[in-house]
JSON list of C-alpha atoms in Angstrom, two decimals:
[
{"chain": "V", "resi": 1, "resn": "UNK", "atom": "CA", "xyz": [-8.26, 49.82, -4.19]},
{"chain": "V", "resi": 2, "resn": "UNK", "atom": "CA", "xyz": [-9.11, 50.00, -0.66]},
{"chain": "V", "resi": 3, "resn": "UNK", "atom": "CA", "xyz": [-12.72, 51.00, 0.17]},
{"chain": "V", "resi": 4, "resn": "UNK", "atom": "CA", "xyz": [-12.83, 54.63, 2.33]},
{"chain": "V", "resi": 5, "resn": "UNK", "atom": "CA", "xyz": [-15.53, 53.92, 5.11]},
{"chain": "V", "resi": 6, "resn": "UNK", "atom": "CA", "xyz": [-17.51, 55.15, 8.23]},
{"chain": "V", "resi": 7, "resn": "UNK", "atom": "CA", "xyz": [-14.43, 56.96, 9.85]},
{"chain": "V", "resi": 8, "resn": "UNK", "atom": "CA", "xyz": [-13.39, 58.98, 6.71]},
{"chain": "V", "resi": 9, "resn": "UNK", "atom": "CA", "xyz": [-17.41, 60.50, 6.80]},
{"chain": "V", "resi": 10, "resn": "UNK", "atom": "CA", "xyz": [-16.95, 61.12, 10.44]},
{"chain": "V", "resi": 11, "resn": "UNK", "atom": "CA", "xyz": [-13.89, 63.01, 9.80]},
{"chain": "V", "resi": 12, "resn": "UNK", "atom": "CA", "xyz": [-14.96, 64.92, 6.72]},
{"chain": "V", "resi": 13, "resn": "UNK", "atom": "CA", "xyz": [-18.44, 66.15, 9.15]},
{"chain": "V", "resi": 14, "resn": "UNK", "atom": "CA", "xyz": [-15.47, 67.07, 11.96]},
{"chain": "V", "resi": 15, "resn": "UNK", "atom": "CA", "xyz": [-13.80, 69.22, 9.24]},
{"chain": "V", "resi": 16, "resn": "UNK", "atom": "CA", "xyz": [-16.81, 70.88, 8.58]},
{"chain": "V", "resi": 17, "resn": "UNK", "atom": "CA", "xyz": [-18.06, 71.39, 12.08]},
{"chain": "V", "resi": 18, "resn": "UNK", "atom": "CA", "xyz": [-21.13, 69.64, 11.94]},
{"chain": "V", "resi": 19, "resn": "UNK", "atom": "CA", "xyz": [-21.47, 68.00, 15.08]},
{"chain": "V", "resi": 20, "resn": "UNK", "atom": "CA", "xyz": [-23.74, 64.94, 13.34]},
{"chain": "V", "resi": 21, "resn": "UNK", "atom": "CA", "xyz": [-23.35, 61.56, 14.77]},
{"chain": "V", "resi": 22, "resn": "UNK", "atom": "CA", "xyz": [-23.23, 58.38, 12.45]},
{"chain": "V", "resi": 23, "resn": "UNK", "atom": "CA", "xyz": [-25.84, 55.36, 13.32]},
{"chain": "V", "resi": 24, "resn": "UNK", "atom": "CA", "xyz": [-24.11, 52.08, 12.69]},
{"chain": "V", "resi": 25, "resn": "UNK", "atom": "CA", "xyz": [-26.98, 49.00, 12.60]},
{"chain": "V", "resi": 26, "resn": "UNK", "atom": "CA", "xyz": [-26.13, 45.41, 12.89]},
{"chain": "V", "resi": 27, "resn": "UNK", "atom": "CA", "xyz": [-27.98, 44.87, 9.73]},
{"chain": "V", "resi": 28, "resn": "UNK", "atom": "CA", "xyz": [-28.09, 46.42, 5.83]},
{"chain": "V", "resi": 29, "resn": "UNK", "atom": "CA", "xyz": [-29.45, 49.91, 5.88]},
{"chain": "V", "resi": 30, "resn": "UNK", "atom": "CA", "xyz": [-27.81, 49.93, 1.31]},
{"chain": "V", "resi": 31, "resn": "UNK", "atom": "CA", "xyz": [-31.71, 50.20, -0.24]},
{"chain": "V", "resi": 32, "resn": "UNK", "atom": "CA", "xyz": [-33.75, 52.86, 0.85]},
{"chain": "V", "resi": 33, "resn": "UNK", "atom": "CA", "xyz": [-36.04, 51.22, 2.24]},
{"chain": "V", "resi": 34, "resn": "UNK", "atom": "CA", "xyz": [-34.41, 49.15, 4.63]},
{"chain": "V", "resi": 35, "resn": "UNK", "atom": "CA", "xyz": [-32.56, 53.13, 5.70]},
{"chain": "V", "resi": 36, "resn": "UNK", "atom": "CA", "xyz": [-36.22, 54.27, 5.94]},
{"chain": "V", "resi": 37, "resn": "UNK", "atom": "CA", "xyz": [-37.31, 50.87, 7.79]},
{"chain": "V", "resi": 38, "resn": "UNK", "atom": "CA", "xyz": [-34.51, 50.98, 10.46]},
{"chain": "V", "resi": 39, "resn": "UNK", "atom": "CA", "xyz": [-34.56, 55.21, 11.18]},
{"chain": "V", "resi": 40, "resn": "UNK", "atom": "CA", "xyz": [-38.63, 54.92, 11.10]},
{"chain": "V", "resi": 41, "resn": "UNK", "atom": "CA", "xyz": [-39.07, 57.92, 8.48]},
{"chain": "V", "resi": 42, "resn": "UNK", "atom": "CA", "xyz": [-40.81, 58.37, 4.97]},
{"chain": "V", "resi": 43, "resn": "UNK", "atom": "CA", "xyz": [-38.79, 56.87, 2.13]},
{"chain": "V", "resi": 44, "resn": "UNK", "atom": "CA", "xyz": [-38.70, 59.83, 0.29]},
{"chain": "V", "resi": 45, "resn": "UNK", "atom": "CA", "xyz": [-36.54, 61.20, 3.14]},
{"chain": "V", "resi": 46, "resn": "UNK", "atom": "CA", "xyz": [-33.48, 58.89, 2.41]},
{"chain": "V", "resi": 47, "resn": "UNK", "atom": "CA", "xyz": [-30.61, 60.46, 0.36]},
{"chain": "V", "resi": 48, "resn": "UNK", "atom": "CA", "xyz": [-29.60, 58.12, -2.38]},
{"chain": "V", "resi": 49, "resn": "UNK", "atom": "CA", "xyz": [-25.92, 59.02, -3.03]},
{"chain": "V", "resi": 50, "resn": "UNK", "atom": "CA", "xyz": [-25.57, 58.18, -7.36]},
{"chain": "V", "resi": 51, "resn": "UNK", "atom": "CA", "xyz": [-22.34, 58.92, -8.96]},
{"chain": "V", "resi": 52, "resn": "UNK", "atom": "CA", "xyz": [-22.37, 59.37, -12.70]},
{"chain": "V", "resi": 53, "resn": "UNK", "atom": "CA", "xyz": [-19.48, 59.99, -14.87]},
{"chain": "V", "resi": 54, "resn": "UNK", "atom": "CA", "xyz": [-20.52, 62.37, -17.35]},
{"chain": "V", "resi": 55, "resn": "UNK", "atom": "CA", "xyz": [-18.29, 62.00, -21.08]},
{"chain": "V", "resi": 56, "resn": "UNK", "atom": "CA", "xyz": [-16.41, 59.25, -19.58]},
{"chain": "V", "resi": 57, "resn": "UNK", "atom": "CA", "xyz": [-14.51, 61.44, -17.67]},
{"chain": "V", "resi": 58, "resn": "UNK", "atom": "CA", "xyz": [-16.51, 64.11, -15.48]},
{"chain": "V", "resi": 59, "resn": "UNK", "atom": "CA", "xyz": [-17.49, 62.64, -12.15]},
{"chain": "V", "resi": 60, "resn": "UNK", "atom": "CA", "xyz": [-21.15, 64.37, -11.10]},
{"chain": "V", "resi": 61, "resn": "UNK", "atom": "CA", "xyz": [-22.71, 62.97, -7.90]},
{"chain": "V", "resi": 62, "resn": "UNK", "atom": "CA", "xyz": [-26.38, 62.87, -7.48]},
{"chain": "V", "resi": 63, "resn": "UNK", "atom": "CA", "xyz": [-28.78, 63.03, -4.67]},
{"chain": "V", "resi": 64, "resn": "UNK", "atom": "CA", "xyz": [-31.97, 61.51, -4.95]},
{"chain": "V", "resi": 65, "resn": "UNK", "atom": "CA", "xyz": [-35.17, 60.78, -3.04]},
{"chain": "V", "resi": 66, "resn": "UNK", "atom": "CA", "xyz": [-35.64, 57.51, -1.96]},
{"chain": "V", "resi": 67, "resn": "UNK", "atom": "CA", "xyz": [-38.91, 57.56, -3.42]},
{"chain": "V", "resi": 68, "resn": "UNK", "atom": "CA", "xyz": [-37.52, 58.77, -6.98]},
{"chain": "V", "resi": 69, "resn": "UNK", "atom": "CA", "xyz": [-35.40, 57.54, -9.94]},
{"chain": "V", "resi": 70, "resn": "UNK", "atom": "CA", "xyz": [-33.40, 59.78, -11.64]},
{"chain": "V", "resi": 71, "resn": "UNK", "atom": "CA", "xyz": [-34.17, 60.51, -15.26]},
{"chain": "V", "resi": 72, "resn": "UNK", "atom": "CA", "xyz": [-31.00, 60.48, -16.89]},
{"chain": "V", "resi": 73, "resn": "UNK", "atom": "CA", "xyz": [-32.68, 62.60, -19.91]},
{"chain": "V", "resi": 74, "resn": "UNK", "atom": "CA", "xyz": [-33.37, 65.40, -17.53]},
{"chain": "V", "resi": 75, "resn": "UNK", "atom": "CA", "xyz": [-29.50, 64.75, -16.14]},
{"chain": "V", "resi": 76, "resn": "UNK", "atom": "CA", "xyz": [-28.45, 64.94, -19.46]},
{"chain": "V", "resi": 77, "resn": "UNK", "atom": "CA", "xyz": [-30.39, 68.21, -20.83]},
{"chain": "V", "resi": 78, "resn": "UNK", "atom": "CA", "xyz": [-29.38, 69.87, -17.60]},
{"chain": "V", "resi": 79, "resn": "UNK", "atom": "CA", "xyz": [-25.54, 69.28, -18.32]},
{"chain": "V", "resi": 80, "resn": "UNK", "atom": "CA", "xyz": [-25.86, 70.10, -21.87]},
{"chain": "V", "resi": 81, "resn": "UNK", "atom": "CA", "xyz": [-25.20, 66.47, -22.98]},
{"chain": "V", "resi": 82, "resn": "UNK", "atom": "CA", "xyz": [-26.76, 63.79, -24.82]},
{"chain": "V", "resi": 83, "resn": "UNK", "atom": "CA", "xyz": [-28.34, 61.37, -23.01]},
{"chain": "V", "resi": 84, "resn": "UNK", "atom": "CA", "xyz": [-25.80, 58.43, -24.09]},
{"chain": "V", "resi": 85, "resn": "UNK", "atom": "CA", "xyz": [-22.91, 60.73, -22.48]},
{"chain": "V", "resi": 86, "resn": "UNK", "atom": "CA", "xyz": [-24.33, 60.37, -19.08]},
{"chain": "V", "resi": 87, "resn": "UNK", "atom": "CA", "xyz": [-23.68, 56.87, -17.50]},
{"chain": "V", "resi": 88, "resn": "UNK", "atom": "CA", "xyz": [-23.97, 55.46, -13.58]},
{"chain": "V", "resi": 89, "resn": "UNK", "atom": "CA", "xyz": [-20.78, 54.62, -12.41]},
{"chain": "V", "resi": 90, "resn": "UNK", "atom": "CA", "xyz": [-20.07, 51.19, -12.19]},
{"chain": "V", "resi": 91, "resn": "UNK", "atom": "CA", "xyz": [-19.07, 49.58, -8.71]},
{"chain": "V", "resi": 92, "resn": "UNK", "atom": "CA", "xyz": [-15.66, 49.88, -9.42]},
{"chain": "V", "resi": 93, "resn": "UNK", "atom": "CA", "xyz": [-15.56, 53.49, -10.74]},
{"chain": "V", "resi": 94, "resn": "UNK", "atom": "CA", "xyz": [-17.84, 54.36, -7.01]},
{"chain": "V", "resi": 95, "resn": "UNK", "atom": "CA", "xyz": [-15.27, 53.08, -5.16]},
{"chain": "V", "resi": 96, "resn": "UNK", "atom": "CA", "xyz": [-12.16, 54.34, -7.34]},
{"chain": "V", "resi": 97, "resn": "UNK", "atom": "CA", "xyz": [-13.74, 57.85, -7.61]},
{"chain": "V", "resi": 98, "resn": "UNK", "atom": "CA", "xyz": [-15.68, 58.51, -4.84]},
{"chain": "V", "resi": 99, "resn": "UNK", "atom": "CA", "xyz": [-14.08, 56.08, -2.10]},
{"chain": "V", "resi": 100, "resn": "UNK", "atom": "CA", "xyz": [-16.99, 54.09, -1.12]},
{"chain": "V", "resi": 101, "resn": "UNK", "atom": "CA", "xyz": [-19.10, 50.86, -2.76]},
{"chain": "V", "resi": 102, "resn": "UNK", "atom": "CA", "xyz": [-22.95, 51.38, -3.31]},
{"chain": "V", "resi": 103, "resn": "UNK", "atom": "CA", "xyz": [-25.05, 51.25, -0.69]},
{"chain": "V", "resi": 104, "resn": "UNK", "atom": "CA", "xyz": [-22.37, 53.30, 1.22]},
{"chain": "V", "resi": 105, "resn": "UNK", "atom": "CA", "xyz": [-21.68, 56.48, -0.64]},
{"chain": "V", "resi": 106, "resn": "UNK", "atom": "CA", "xyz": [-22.48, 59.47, 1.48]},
{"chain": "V", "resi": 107, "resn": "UNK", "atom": "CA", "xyz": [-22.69, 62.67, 0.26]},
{"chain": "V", "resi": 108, "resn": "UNK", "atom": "CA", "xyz": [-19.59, 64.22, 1.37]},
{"chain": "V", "resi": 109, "resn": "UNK", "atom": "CA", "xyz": [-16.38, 62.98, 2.14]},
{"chain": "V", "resi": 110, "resn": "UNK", "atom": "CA", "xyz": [-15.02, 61.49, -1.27]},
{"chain": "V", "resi": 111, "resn": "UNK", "atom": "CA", "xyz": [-11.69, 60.55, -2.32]},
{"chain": "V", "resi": 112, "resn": "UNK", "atom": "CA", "xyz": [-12.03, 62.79, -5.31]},
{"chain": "V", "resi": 113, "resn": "UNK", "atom": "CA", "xyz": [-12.11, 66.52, -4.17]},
{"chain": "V", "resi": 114, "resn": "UNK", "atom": "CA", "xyz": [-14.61, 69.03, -5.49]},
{"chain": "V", "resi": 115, "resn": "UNK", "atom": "CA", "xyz": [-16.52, 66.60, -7.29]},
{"chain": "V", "resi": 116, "resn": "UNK", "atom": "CA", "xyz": [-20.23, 68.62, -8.73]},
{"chain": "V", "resi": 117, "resn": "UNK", "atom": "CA", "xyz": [-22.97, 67.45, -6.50]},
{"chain": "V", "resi": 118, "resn": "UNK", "atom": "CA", "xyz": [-26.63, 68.26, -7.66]},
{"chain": "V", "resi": 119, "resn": "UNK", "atom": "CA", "xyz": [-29.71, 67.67, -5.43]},
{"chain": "V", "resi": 120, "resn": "UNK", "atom": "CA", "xyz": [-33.09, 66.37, -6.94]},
{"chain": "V", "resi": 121, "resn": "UNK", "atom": "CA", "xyz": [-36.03, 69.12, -6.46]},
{"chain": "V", "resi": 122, "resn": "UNK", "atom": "CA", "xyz": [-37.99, 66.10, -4.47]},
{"chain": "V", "resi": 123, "resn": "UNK", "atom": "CA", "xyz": [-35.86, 66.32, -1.59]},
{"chain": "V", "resi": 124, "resn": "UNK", "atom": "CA", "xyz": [-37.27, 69.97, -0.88]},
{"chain": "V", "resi": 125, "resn": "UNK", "atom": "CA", "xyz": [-40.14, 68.52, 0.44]},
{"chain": "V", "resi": 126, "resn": "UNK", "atom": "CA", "xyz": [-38.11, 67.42, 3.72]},
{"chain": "V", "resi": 127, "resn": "UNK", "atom": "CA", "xyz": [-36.13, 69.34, 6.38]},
{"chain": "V", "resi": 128, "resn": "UNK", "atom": "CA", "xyz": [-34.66, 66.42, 7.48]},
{"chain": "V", "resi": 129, "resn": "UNK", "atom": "CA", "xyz": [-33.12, 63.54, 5.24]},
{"chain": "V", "resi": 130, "resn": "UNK", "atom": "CA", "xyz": [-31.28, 60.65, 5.92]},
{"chain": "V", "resi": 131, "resn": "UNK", "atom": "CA", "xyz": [-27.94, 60.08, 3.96]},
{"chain": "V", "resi": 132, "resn": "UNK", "atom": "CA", "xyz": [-25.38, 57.03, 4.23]},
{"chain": "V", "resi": 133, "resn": "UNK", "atom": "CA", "xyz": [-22.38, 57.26, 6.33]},
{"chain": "V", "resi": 134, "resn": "UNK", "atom": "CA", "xyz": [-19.84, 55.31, 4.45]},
{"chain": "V", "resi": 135, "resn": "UNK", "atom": "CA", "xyz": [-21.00, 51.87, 4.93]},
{"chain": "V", "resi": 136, "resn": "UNK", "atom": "CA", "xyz": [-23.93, 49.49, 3.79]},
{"chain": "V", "resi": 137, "resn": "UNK", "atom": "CA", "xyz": [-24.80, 49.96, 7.50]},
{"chain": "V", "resi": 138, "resn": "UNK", "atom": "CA", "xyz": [-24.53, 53.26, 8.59]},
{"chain": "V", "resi": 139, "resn": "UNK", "atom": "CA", "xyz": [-26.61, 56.49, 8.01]},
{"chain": "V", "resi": 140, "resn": "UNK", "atom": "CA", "xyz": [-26.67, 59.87, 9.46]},
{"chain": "V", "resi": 141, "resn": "UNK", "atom": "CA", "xyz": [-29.37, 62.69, 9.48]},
{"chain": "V", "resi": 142, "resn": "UNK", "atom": "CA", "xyz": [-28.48, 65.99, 8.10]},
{"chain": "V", "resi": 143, "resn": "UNK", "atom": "CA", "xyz": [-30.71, 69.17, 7.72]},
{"chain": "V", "resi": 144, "resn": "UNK", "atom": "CA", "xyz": [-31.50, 69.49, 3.66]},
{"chain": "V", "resi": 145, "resn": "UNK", "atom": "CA", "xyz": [-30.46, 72.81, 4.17]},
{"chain": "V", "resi": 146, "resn": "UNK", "atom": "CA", "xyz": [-26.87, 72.37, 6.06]},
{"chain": "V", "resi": 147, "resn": "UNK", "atom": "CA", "xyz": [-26.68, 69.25, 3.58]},
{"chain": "V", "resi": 148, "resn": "UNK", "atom": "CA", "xyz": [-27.26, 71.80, 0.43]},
{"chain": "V", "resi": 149, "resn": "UNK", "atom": "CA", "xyz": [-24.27, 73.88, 1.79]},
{"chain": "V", "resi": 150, "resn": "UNK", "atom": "CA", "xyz": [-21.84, 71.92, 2.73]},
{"chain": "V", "resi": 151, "resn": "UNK", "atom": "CA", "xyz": [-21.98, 70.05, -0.62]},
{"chain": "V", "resi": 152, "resn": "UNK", "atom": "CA", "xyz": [-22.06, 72.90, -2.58]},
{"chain": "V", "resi": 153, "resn": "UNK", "atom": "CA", "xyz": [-24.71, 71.50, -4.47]},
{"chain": "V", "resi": 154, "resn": "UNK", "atom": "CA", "xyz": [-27.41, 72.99, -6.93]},
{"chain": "V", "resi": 155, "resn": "UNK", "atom": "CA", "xyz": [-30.96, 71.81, -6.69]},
{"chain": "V", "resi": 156, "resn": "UNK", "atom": "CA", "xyz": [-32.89, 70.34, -10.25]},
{"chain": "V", "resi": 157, "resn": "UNK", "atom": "CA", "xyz": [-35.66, 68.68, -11.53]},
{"chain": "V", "resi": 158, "resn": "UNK", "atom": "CA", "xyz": [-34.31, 65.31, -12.68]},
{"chain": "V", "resi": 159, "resn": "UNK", "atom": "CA", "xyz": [-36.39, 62.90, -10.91]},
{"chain": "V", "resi": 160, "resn": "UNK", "atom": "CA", "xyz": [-38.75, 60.73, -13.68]},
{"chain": "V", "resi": 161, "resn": "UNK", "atom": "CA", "xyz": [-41.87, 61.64, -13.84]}
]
């Protein structure tokens, strides 16, 4: 399956009249901390874009901190789940459902519409956050707030403690 990249993010910010402009680096920006390292802001600041499928079958797409980890129990209680029906998609499934491999997936623009999107409680402490633009390399910055409606996303506590 072909891999959706940089353009396809560009397009979906077009669509939703953000006027937000990708930064492409020669180099990785995929962990957190090398996003953090090349746009010079806190680590907590970077969105980490996690899909999970949720009972096999319900895509769920999680932004995270790039200071936390996700506690899948929380994930779990907060779907009204077990904890053994909430797994991280697997490279394959990332690019299959949500266009893009790890590293890359942005927040928005996903091959699968209307997919749930729920934002960690740690991000509050930011206005600004960093998220990835499609590609191991890219990144754009996005107001937590414009970010929160766009996505349609709720916020939650499900950061580990």
């Amino acid at each position: 399956m072909q891999a959706m990249g940089i353009r396809d993010v560009e397009l979906a910010l077009e669509q939703l009249r953000l006027e937000i402009e990708i930064i492409e680096f020669g180099t990785s920006t995929a962990t957190s901390q090398q996003a953090a390292d090349k746009v010079r802001c806190k680590l907590g600041q970077i969105v980490k874009s996690l899909g999970f499928l949720i009972e096999k079958t319900k895509p769920i797409l999680v932004l995270a901190s790039g200071d936390q980890s996700v506690d899948d129990r929380k994930l779990a209680s907060l779907l009204q789940v077990g904890r053994k029906k909430v797994r991280m998609m697997s490279p394959e499934q990332c690019l299959s459902i949500l266009g893009y491999s790890p590293g890359g997936v942005p927040p928005l623009g996903h091959r699968s519409p209307d997919i749930r999107v729920i934002i960690d409680d740690c991000l509050r402490r930011y206005e600004k956050v960093y998220a990835a633009g499609g590609a191991a390399n890219a990144i754009f910055p996005i107001e937590l707030a414009v970010l929160q409606r766009v996505t349609r996303a709720d916020f939650a506590d499900i950061a580990k403690a």
